[in-house]
JSON list of C-alpha atoms in Angstrom, two decimals:
[
{"chain": "A", "resi": 25, "resn": "MET", "atom": "CA", "xyz": [-126.14, -43.81, 13.36]},
{"chain": "A", "resi": 26, "resn": "LEU", "atom": "CA", "xyz": [-123.33, -42.38, 15.48]},
{"chain": "A", "resi": 27, "resn": "THR", "atom": "CA", "xyz": [-125.77, -41.50, 18.26]},
{"chain": "A", "resi": 28, "resn": "THR", "atom": "CA", "xyz": [-127.02, -45.09, 18.30]},
{"chain": "A", "resi": 29, "resn": "ILE", "atom": "CA", "xyz": [-123.45, -46.30, 18.77]},
{"chain": "A", "resi": 30, "resn": "ILE", "atom": "CA", "xyz": [-123.00, -43.79, 21.61]},
{"chain": "A", "resi": 31, "resn": "TYR", "atom": "CA", "xyz": [-126.21, -45.02, 23.28]},
{"chain": "A", "resi": 32, "resn": "VAL", "atom": "CA", "xyz": [-125.13, -48.65, 23.07]},
{"chain": "A", "resi": 33, "resn": "SER", "atom": "CA", "xyz": [-121.58, -48.01, 24.30]},
{"chain": "A", "resi": 34, "resn": "GLY", "atom": "CA", "xyz": [-122.89, -45.80, 27.13]},
{"chain": "A", "resi": 35, "resn": "ALA", "atom": "CA", "xyz": [-125.42, -48.39, 28.24]},
{"chain": "A", "resi": 36, "resn": "LEU", "atom": "CA", "xyz": [-122.78, -51.13, 28.15]},
{"chain": "A", "resi": 37, "resn": "SER", "atom": "CA", "xyz": [-120.35, -49.02, 30.16]},
{"chain": "A", "resi": 38, "resn": "LEU", "atom": "CA", "xyz": [-123.10, -48.39, 32.73]},
{"chain": "A", "resi": 39, "resn": "HIS", "atom": "CA", "xyz": [-123.82, -52.09, 32.97]},
{"chain": "A", "resi": 40, "resn": "PHE", "atom": "CA", "xyz": [-120.23, -53.27, 33.35]},
{"chain": "A", "resi": 41, "resn": "THR", "atom": "CA", "xyz": [-118.82, -50.53, 35.62]},
{"chain": "A", "resi": 42, "resn": "ASP", "atom": "CA", "xyz": [-117.45, -51.96, 38.86]},
{"chain": "A", "resi": 43, "resn": "VAL", "atom": "CA", "xyz": [-115.94, -49.38, 41.17]},
{"chain": "A", "resi": 44, "resn": "GLN", "atom": "CA", "xyz": [-114.65, -52.03, 43.59]},
{"chain": "A", "resi": 45, "resn": "SER", "atom": "CA", "xyz": [-112.78, -53.99, 40.91]},
{"chain": "A", "resi": 46, "resn": "GLN", "atom": "CA", "xyz": [-108.98, -54.22, 40.85]},
{"chain": "A", "resi": 47, "resn": "ASN", "atom": "CA", "xyz": [-108.94, -53.86, 37.06]},
{"chain": "A", "resi": 48, "resn": "ALA", "atom": "CA", "xyz": [-108.39, -50.25, 35.93]},
{"chain": "A", "resi": 49, "resn": "PHE", "atom": "CA", "xyz": [-110.66, -50.78, 32.94]},
{"chain": "A", "resi": 50, "resn": "PHE", "atom": "CA", "xyz": [-113.68, -51.36, 35.18]},
{"chain": "A", "resi": 51, "resn": "PHE", "atom": "CA", "xyz": [-113.07, -48.69, 37.82]},
{"chain": "A", "resi": 52, "resn": "VAL", "atom": "CA", "xyz": [-111.34, -45.93, 35.82]},
{"chain": "A", "resi": 53, "resn": "LEU", "atom": "CA", "xyz": [-112.15, -46.10, 32.12]},
{"chain": "A", "resi": 54, "resn": "LEU", "atom": "CA", "xyz": [-115.79, -47.18, 32.32]},
{"chain": "A", "resi": 55, "resn": "PRO", "atom": "CA", "xyz": [-116.77, -44.53, 34.91]},
{"chain": "A", "resi": 56, "resn": "LEU", "atom": "CA", "xyz": [-115.09, -41.94, 32.67]},
{"chain": "A", "resi": 57, "resn": "ILE", "atom": "CA", "xyz": [-117.22, -43.17, 29.77]},
{"chain": "A", "resi": 58, "resn": "ASN", "atom": "CA", "xyz": [-120.25, -42.96, 32.09]},
{"chain": "A", "resi": 59, "resn": "ILE", "atom": "CA", "xyz": [-119.53, -39.32, 32.88]},
{"chain": "A", "resi": 60, "resn": "LEU", "atom": "CA", "xyz": [-119.15, -38.50, 29.18]},
{"chain": "A", "resi": 61, "resn": "PHE", "atom": "CA", "xyz": [-122.34, -40.41, 28.44]},
{"chain": "A", "resi": 62, "resn": "PHE", "atom": "CA", "xyz": [-124.19, -38.47, 31.15]},
{"chain": "A", "resi": 63, "resn": "ILE", "atom": "CA", "xyz": [-123.02, -35.17, 29.62]},
{"chain": "A", "resi": 64, "resn": "PHE", "atom": "CA", "xyz": [-124.10, -36.43, 26.21]},
{"chain": "A", "resi": 65, "resn": "LEU", "atom": "CA", "xyz": [-127.57, -37.34, 27.54]},
{"chain": "A", "resi": 66, "resn": "LEU", "atom": "CA", "xyz": [-127.97, -33.92, 29.13]},
{"chain": "A", "resi": 67, "resn": "TRP", "atom": "CA", "xyz": [-126.97, -32.32, 25.85]},
{"chain": "A", "resi": 68, "resn": "GLN", "atom": "CA", "xyz": [-129.52, -34.47, 24.04]},
{"chain": "A", "resi": 69, "resn": "LEU", "atom": "CA", "xyz": [-132.28, -33.62, 26.50]},
{"chain": "A", "resi": 70, "resn": "ILE", "atom": "CA", "xyz": [-131.65, -29.88, 26.45]},
{"chain": "A", "resi": 71, "resn": "PHE", "atom": "CA", "xyz": [-130.74, -29.15, 22.85]},
{"chain": "A", "resi": 72, "resn": "TYR", "atom": "CA", "xyz": [-131.66, -32.12, 20.69]},
{"chain": "A", "resi": 73, "resn": "LEU", "atom": "CA", "xyz": [-135.25, -32.60, 21.80]},
{"chain": "A", "resi": 74, "resn": "ALA", "atom": "CA", "xyz": [-136.15, -29.17, 23.18]},
{"chain": "A", "resi": 75, "resn": "LEU", "atom": "CA", "xyz": [-134.41, -26.63, 20.96]},
{"chain": "A", "resi": 76, "resn": "ASN", "atom": "CA", "xyz": [-133.16, -28.77, 18.05]},
{"chain": "A", "resi": 77, "resn": "SER", "atom": "CA", "xyz": [-130.66, -26.02, 17.30]},
{"chain": "A", "resi": 78, "resn": "PHE", "atom": "CA", "xyz": [-127.56, -28.12, 16.62]},
{"chain": "A", "resi": 79, "resn": "SER", "atom": "CA", "xyz": [-129.18, -30.38, 14.07]},
{"chain": "A", "resi": 80, "resn": "ASN", "atom": "CA", "xyz": [-129.88, -29.52, 10.45]},
{"chain": "A", "resi": 81, "resn": "ASP", "atom": "CA", "xyz": [-130.68, -33.09, 9.45]},
{"chain": "A", "resi": 82, "resn": "ASP", "atom": "CA", "xyz": [-133.91, -34.99, 9.99]},
{"chain": "A", "resi": 83, "resn": "SER", "atom": "CA", "xyz": [-132.99, -36.77, 13.18]},
{"chain": "A", "resi": 84, "resn": "SER", "atom": "CA", "xyz": [-135.07, -35.33, 16.01]},
{"chain": "A", "resi": 85, "resn": "PHE", "atom": "CA", "xyz": [-138.14, -36.92, 17.55]},
{"chain": "A", "resi": 86, "resn": "SER", "atom": "CA", "xyz": [-140.47, -34.37, 15.97]},
{"chain": "A", "resi": 87, "resn": "ASP", "atom": "CA", "xyz": [-138.91, -35.09, 12.56]},
{"chain": "A", "resi": 88, "resn": "LEU", "atom": "CA", "xyz": [-139.57, -38.78, 13.12]},
{"chain": "A", "resi": 89, "resn": "LEU", "atom": "CA", "xyz": [-143.25, -38.06, 13.75]},
{"chain": "A", "resi": 90, "resn": "ALA", "atom": "CA", "xyz": [-143.39, -35.79, 10.70]},
{"chain": "A", "resi": 91, "resn": "GLN", "atom": "CA", "xyz": [-141.79, -38.45, 8.49]},
{"chain": "A", "resi": 92, "resn": "ILE", "atom": "CA", "xyz": [-144.24, -41.09, 9.69]},
{"chain": "A", "resi": 93, "resn": "TRP", "atom": "CA", "xyz": [-147.13, -38.69, 9.06]},
{"chain": "A", "resi": 94, "resn": "HIS", "atom": "CA", "xyz": [-145.89, -37.88, 5.52]},
{"chain": "A", "resi": 95, "resn": "LEU", "atom": "CA", "xyz": [-144.69, -41.39, 4.67]},
{"chain": "A", "resi": 96, "resn": "GLY", "atom": "CA", "xyz": [-146.47, -41.46, 1.31]},
{"chain": "A", "resi": 97, "resn": "TYR", "atom": "CA", "xyz": [-144.77, -38.27, 0.13]},
{"chain": "A", "resi": 98, "resn": "THR", "atom": "CA", "xyz": [-141.38, -39.51, 1.33]},
{"chain": "A", "resi": 99, "resn": "ILE", "atom": "CA", "xyz": [-141.84, -42.79, -0.53]},
{"chain": "A", "resi": 100, "resn": "GLU", "atom": "CA", "xyz": [-142.68, -40.89, -3.73]},
{"chain": "A", "resi": 101, "resn": "ARG", "atom": "CA", "xyz": [-139.68, -38.62, -3.29]},
{"chain": "A", "resi": 102, "resn": "ILE", "atom": "CA", "xyz": [-136.89, -41.08, -2.39]},
{"chain": "A", "resi": 103, "resn": "GLY", "atom": "CA", "xyz": [-138.34, -44.56, -2.83]},
{"chain": "A", "resi": 104, "resn": "VAL", "atom": "CA", "xyz": [-139.77, -47.23, -0.56]},
{"chain": "A", "resi": 105, "resn": "PHE", "atom": "CA", "xyz": [-136.51, -48.79, 0.59]},
{"chain": "A", "resi": 106, "resn": "HIS", "atom": "CA", "xyz": [-134.75, -45.55, 1.52]},
{"chain": "A", "resi": 107, "resn": "ALA", "atom": "CA", "xyz": [-137.85, -44.09, 3.18]},
{"chain": "A", "resi": 108, "resn": "LEU", "atom": "CA", "xyz": [-138.46, -47.16, 5.33]},
{"chain": "A", "resi": 109, "resn": "LEU", "atom": "CA", "xyz": [-134.76, -47.51, 6.14]},
{"chain": "A", "resi": 110, "resn": "ASN", "atom": "CA", "xyz": [-134.61, -43.86, 7.21]},
{"chain": "A", "resi": 111, "resn": "ILE", "atom": "CA", "xyz": [-137.68, -44.23, 9.42]},
{"chain": "A", "resi": 112, "resn": "PHE", "atom": "CA", "xyz": [-136.32, -47.49, 10.85]},
{"chain": "A", "resi": 113, "resn": "PHE", "atom": "CA", "xyz": [-133.06, -45.80, 11.91]},
{"chain": "A", "resi": 114, "resn": "LEU", "atom": "CA", "xyz": [-134.95, -42.84, 13.37]},
{"chain": "A", "resi": 115, "resn": "ILE", "atom": "CA", "xyz": [-137.15, -45.20, 15.40]},
{"chain": "A", "resi": 116, "resn": "ILE", "atom": "CA", "xyz": [-134.11, -47.13, 16.64]},
{"chain": "A", "resi": 117, "resn": "ASN", "atom": "CA", "xyz": [-132.44, -43.83, 17.55]},
{"chain": "A", "resi": 118, "resn": "ALA", "atom": "CA", "xyz": [-135.51, -42.61, 19.50]},
{"chain": "A", "resi": 119, "resn": "ILE", "atom": "CA", "xyz": [-135.94, -45.94, 21.30]},
{"chain": "A", "resi": 120, "resn": "SER", "atom": "CA", "xyz": [-132.25, -46.00, 22.21]},
{"chain": "A", "resi": 121, "resn": "PHE", "atom": "CA", "xyz": [-132.47, -42.48, 23.58]},
{"chain": "A", "resi": 122, "resn": "PHE", "atom": "CA", "xyz": [-135.46, -43.21, 25.81]},
{"chain": "A", "resi": 123, "resn": "ILE", "atom": "CA", "xyz": [-134.00, -46.53, 27.02]},
{"chain": "A", "resi": 124, "resn": "ALA", "atom": "CA", "xyz": [-130.75, -44.76, 27.93]},
{"chain": "A", "resi": 125, "resn": "VAL", "atom": "CA", "xyz": [-132.58, -42.01, 29.82]},
{"chain": "A", "resi": 126, "resn": "PHE", "atom": "CA", "xyz": [-134.72, -44.50, 31.76]},
{"chain": "A", "resi": 127, "resn": "TYR", "atom": "CA", "xyz": [-131.68, -46.70, 32.47]},
{"chain": "A", "resi": 128, "resn": "TYR", "atom": "CA", "xyz": [-129.79, -43.72, 33.86]},
{"chain": "A", "resi": 129, "resn": "PHE", "atom": "CA", "xyz": [-132.84, -42.74, 35.93]},
{"chain": "A", "resi": 130, "resn": "ASP", "atom": "CA", "xyz": [-133.03, -46.26, 37.33]},
{"chain": "A", "resi": 131, "resn": "LEU", "atom": "CA", "xyz": [-129.35, -46.22, 38.31]},
{"chain": "A", "resi": 132, "resn": "PHE", "atom": "CA", "xyz": [-129.81, -42.81, 39.92]},
{"chain": "A", "resi": 133, "resn": "TRP", "atom": "CA", "xyz": [-132.82, -44.12, 41.88]},
{"chain": "A", "resi": 134, "resn": "VAL", "atom": "CA", "xyz": [-130.77, -47.09, 43.13]},
{"chain": "A", "resi": 135, "resn": "LEU", "atom": "CA", "xyz": [-128.01, -44.70, 44.18]},
{"chain": "A", "resi": 136, "resn": "ILE", "atom": "CA", "xyz": [-130.48, -42.54, 46.13]},
{"chain": "A", "resi": 137, "resn": "ARG", "atom": "CA", "xyz": [-132.10, -45.53, 47.87]},
{"chain": "A", "resi": 138, "resn": "GLY", "atom": "CA", "xyz": [-128.68, -46.84, 48.79]},
{"chain": "A", "resi": 139, "resn": "GLN", "atom": "CA", "xyz": [-129.08, -50.39, 47.51]}
]
């Protein structure tokens, strides 16, 4: 759930950053949040999806696929509501991650093209 909040706050800071603004919030604080969000995304790409070494809980993309595959067993073990709620949050987390990565890639592409 915390990673979802980080994805949303990072995407919002990317959207509202204005380097040419006179307000310090838009040209100092939000770019700082963008840098921290970029470091967080790199950490997620390298360790969270590839190595999965910092996570002992069921929150990686491969765990999401495994939980969908074994949904019947999970429902028997913890109940329908908790199993579906857990899968729902994992899906939201995975979607948020991929949207953030593609959004960052799009901003990087605009920066390279110079528009």
